[in-house]
Coordinates of N, CA, C and O in Angstrom, one line a residue:
X1 N 24.6 17.9 18.3 CA 23.7 18.8 18.1 C 23.7 19.7 19.6 O 24.0 18.9 20.7
X2 N 23.7 20.9 19.5 CA 23.8 21.8 20.4 C 22.5 21.4 21.6 O 21.5 21.0 21.2
X3 N 22.8 21.6 22.8 CA 21.8 21.4 23.8 C 20.5 22.3 23.6 O 19.5 21.8 24.0
X4 N 20.7 23.5 23.1 CA 19.4 24.3 22.7 C 18.6 23.8 21.8 O 17.3 24.0 21.8
X5 N 19.0 22.8 20.9 CA 18.2 22.2 20.0 C 17.5 20.7 20.4 O 17.0 20.1 19.7
X6 N 18.0 20.4 21.9 CA 17.5 19.2 22.3 C 16.0 19.3 23.1 O 15.9 18.7 24.0
X7 N 15.4 20.6 22.9 CA 14.3 20.5 23.9 C 13.3 19.9 23.7 O 13.2 18.9 22.5
X8 N 12.6 19.7 24.7 CA 11.2 18.8 24.5 C 10.4 19.1 23.3 O 9.9 18.2 22.6
X9 N 10.1 20.4 23.0 CA 9.3 20.8 21.9 C 9.8 20.3 20.7 O 9.3 20.1 19.8
X10 N 11.2 20.6 20.5 CA 11.9 20.3 19.2 C 11.7 18.8 19.1 O 11.6 18.2 17.9
X11 N 11.9 18.2 20.1 CA 11.9 16.4 19.9 C 10.5 16.0 19.6 O 10.2 15.1 18.6
X12 N 9.6 16.7 20.1 CA 8.0 16.4 19.8 C 7.8 16.7 18.3 O 7.1 15.9 17.4
X13 N 8.4 17.8 17.8 CA 8.1 18.2 16.6 C 8.9 17.2 15.6 O 8.3 16.6 14.3
X14 N 10.0 16.8 15.8 CA 10.8 15.7 15.1 C 10.0 14.6 15.1 O 9.8 13.9 14.0
X15 N 9.4 14.1 16.0 CA 8.8 12.8 16.3 C 7.2 12.9 15.3 O 7.1 12.2 14.6
X16 N 6.5 14.0 15.3 CA 5.6 14.3 14.4 C 5.8 14.1 13.0 O 5.2 13.5 12.2
X17 N 7.1 14.8 12.8 CA 7.4 14.8 11.3 C 7.7 13.2 10.8 O 7.4 12.8 9.9
X18 N 8.3 12.5 11.7 CA 8.6 11.0 11.4 C 7.1 10.3 11.4 O 7.3 9.6 10.4
X19 N 6.4 10.4 12.2 CA 5.0 9.8 12.1 C 4.4 10.1 10.9 O 3.6 9.4 10.1
X20 N 4.3 11.2 10.6 CA 3.6 12.0 9.4 C 4.2 11.3 8.1 O 3.5 10.7 7.3
X21 N 5.5 11.5 8.0 CA 6.0 11.0 7.0 C 5.8 9.3 6.3 O 5.7 8.9 5.4
X22 N 5.7 8.8 7.6 CA 5.6 7.2 7.6 C 4.2 6.7 7.3 O 4.0 5.6 6.9
X23 N 3.0 7.6 7.7 CA 1.9 7.2 7.7 C 1.1 8.0 6.6 O 0.2 7.6 5.6
X24 N 1.2 9.4 6.3 CA 0.5 10.1 5.5 C 0.7 9.7 4.0 O -0.1 9.6 3.1
X25 N 2.0 9.3 3.6 CA 2.3 9.0 2.5 C 2.0 7.7 2.0 O 1.3 7.5 0.9
X26 N 1.8 6.8 3.0 CA 1.5 5.4 2.7 C 0.0 5.3 2.5 O -0.6 4.9 1.6
X27 N -0.7 6.3 3.2 CA -2.1 6.4 3.2 C -2.4 7.0 1.8 O -3.5 6.6 1.1
X28 N -1.9 8.0 1.3 CA -2.2 8.6 0.0 C -1.8 7.6 -1.0 O -2.7 7.6 -1.9
X29 N -0.9 6.9 -1.1 CA -0.7 5.9 -2.0 C -1.9 4.9 -2.3 O -2.5 4.6 -3.3
X30 N -2.1 4.3 -1.0 CA -3.4 3.3 -1.2 C -4.6 3.9 -1.5 O -5.3 3.1 -2.1
X31 N -5.0 5.4 -1.0 CA -6.2 5.9 -1.5 C -6.3 6.2 -2.8 O -7.3 5.9 -3.7
X32 N -5.2 6.6 -3.5 CA -4.9 6.8 -5.0 C -5.2 5.6 -5.9 O -5.9 5.4 -6.7
X33 N -4.5 4.5 -5.3 CA -4.4 3.3 -5.9 C -6.0 2.9 -6.1 O -6.5 2.3 -6.8
X34 N -6.6 2.8 -4.9 CA -8.2 2.4 -4.7 C -8.9 3.1 -5.5 O -9.7 2.5 -6.5
X35 N -8.6 4.5 -5.7 CA -9.8 5.2 -6.7 C -9.4 4.8 -8.0 O -10.5 4.7 -8.6
X36 N -8.2 4.6 -8.6 CA -7.9 4.4 -9.9 C -8.4 3.2 -10.2 O -9.0 2.7 -11.2
X37 N -8.2 2.0 -9.4 CA -8.7 0.7 -9.4 C -10.4 0.7 -9.8 O -10.9 0.2 -10.6
X38 N -11.0 1.3 -8.7 CA -12.3 1.3 -8.8 C -13.0 2.3 -9.8 O -14.1 1.8 -10.3
X39 N -12.1 3.2 -10.5 CA -12.7 4.1 -11.4 C -12.5 3.2 -13.0 O -12.9 4.0 -13.9
X40 N -11.6 2.3 -12.8 CA -11.3 1.6 -14.4 C -11.9 0.1 -14.1 O -11.2 -0.8 -13.8
X41 N -12.7 0.0 -14.6 CA -13.4 -1.5 -14.6 C -12.5 -2.5 -15.2 O -12.6 -3.6 -14.6
X42 N -11.8 -2.1 -16.4 CA -11.1 -3.1 -16.9 C -9.9 -3.6 -15.8 O -9.7 -4.8 -16.0
X43 N -9.3 -2.6 -15.2 CA -8.4 -2.8 -14.2 C -8.9 -3.5 -13.0 O -8.2 -4.7 -12.7
X44 N -10.0 -3.3 -12.6 CA -10.5 -4.0 -11.5 C -11.0 -5.5 -11.9 O -10.6 -6.4 -10.9
X45 N -11.5 -5.7 -13.0 CA -11.7 -6.9 -13.4 C -10.5 -7.7 -13.5 O -10.5 -8.9 -12.9
X46 N -9.4 -7.3 -14.1 CA -8.0 -8.2 -14.3 C -7.6 -8.4 -12.9 O -7.0 -9.6 -12.7
X47 N -7.6 -7.4 -11.9 CA -6.9 -7.7 -10.6 C -8.1 -8.7 -10.0 O -7.3 -9.5 -9.2
X48 N -9.0 -8.4 -9.9 CA -10.0 -9.5 -9.5 C -9.8 -10.9 -9.9 O -9.8 -12.0 -9.2
X49 N -9.9 -11.1 -11.0 CA -9.7 -12.4 -11.8 C -8.3 -13.1 -11.4 O -8.2 -14.3 -11.0
X50 N -7.2 -12.3 -11.2 CA -6.0 -12.7 -10.7 C -6.0 -13.0 -9.3 O -5.3 -14.0 -8.9
X51 N -6.6 -12.4 -8.6 CA -6.9 -12.5 -7.2 C -7.8 -13.6 -6.7 O -8.0 -14.2 -5.6
X52 N -8.5 -14.2 -7.7 CA -9.8 -15.0 -7.1 C -9.2 -16.4 -6.7 O -9.6 -16.9 -5.5
X53 N -8.1 -16.9 -7.2 CA -7.7 -18.2 -6.9 C -6.9 -18.0 -5.6 O -7.3 -18.9 -4.6
X54 N -6.0 -17.1 -5.3 CA -5.1 -17.2 -4.0 C -6.2 -16.7 -2.9 O -6.0 -17.2 -1.7
X55 N -7.4 -15.9 -3.1 CA -8.1 -15.5 -2.2 C -9.4 -16.4 -1.9 O -10.3 -16.1 -1.2
X56 N -9.5 -17.6 -2.7 CA -10.6 -18.5 -2.7 C -11.0 -18.9 -1.2 O -12.1 -19.2 -1.1
X57 N -10.2 -19.0 -0.3 CA -10.5 -19.8 1.0 C -10.4 -18.5 2.1 O -10.2 -18.8 3.4
X58 N -10.4 -17.2 1.7 CA -10.4 -16.2 2.6 C -11.7 -16.3 3.4 O -12.6 -16.3 2.7
X59 N -11.7 -15.9 4.7 CA -10.6 -15.6 5.6 C -10.1 -16.7 6.3 O -9.2 -16.5 7.2
X60 N -10.5 -17.9 6.2 CA -9.9 -19.1 6.7 C -8.6 -19.3 6.3 O -7.7 -19.7 7.4
X61 N -8.0 -19.0 5.2 CA -6.6 -19.2 4.9 C -6.2 -18.0 4.4 O -6.8 -17.7 3.0
X62 N -5.5 -17.2 4.5 CA -5.0 -16.1 4.1 C -3.3 -16.5 3.2 O -2.6 -17.1 3.7
X63 N -3.5 -15.9 2.0 CA -2.3 -16.3 1.2 C -0.9 -15.5 1.6 O -1.0 -14.5 2.4
X64 N -0.1 -16.4 1.5 CA 1.3 -15.8 1.9 C 1.7 -14.6 1.1 O 1.4 -14.4 -0.1
X65 N 2.7 -14.0 1.7 CA 3.4 -12.8 0.8 C 4.1 -13.2 -0.3 O 3.9 -12.8 -1.4
X66 N 4.9 -14.4 -0.2 CA 5.3 -15.1 -1.2 C 4.2 -15.4 -2.6 O 4.6 -15.3 -3.7
X67 N 3.1 -16.0 -2.2 CA 2.1 -16.1 -3.2 C 1.5 -14.7 -3.8 O 1.3 -14.8 -5.2
X68 N 1.4 -13.9 -2.9 CA 1.0 -12.5 -3.6 C 2.1 -12.0 -4.5 O 1.7 -11.1 -5.6
X69 N 3.3 -12.3 -4.1 CA 4.3 -11.6 -4.8 C 4.5 -12.1 -6.3 O 4.9 -11.7 -7.1
X70 N 4.2 -13.4 -6.4 CA 3.9 -14.1 -7.7 C 2.8 -13.8 -8.8 O 2.9 -14.3 -9.7
X71 N 2.0 -12.8 -8.3 CA 1.0 -12.4 -9.1 C 1.3 -11.2 -10.0 O 1.6 -10.1 -9.3
X72 N 1.6 -11.4 -11.2 CA 2.0 -10.3 -12.0 C 1.1 -9.1 -12.2 O 1.9 -7.8 -12.0
X73 N -0.2 -9.2 -12.3 CA -0.9 -8.1 -12.5 C -0.9 -7.2 -11.2 O -0.7 -6.0 -11.0
X74 N -0.9 -7.7 -10.0 CA -1.0 -7.2 -8.7 C 0.3 -6.5 -8.4 O 0.3 -5.3 -8.0
X75 N 1.4 -7.1 -9.0 CA 2.8 -6.4 -8.7 C 2.5 -5.2 -9.4 O 3.2 -4.2 -9.1
X76 N 2.3 -5.2 -10.7 CA 2.1 -4.1 -11.7 C 1.4 -3.0 -11.1 O 1.9 -1.7 -11.2
X77 N 0.1 -3.3 -10.3 CA -0.6 -2.2 -10.0 C 0.1 -1.7 -8.7 O 0.0 -0.4 -8.7
X78 N 0.7 -2.3 -7.8 CA 1.2 -2.0 -6.7 C 2.5 -0.9 -7.0 O 2.5 0.2 -6.5
X79 N 3.2 -1.5 -8.4 CA 4.5 -0.5 -8.6 C 4.0 0.7 -8.9 O 4.4 1.7 -8.9
X80 N 2.9 0.6 -10.1 CA 2.3 1.9 -10.5 C 1.8 2.9 -9.6 O 2.0 4.2 -9.7
X81 N 1.1 2.3 -8.6 CA 0.6 3.2 -7.5 C 1.8 3.7 -6.7 O 1.8 4.8 -6.4
X82 N 3.0 3.2 -6.4 CA 4.1 3.7 -5.9 C 5.0 4.6 -6.7 O 5.7 5.4 -6.3
X83 N 4.6 4.6 -8.0 CA 5.7 5.3 -9.0 C 5.1 6.8 -8.8 O 4.5 7.6 -8.7

């Protein structure tokens, strides 16, 4: 990269793009997923039913990532949100 493109202003703009791309997109997926879950009572109920057992001791005991990965409906909701 030429020295003219290594200015402090250019590097600051590149850093903003990286931060924005890593946070704004994730926030959008989470907010859209939350909206659709909460506007569909059938989806909310199925998800709550599936999470009831692993989350029974919350916040004393937090379920492991592996336990959450074994929940098929949760996985389907997450994959659909990312689609």
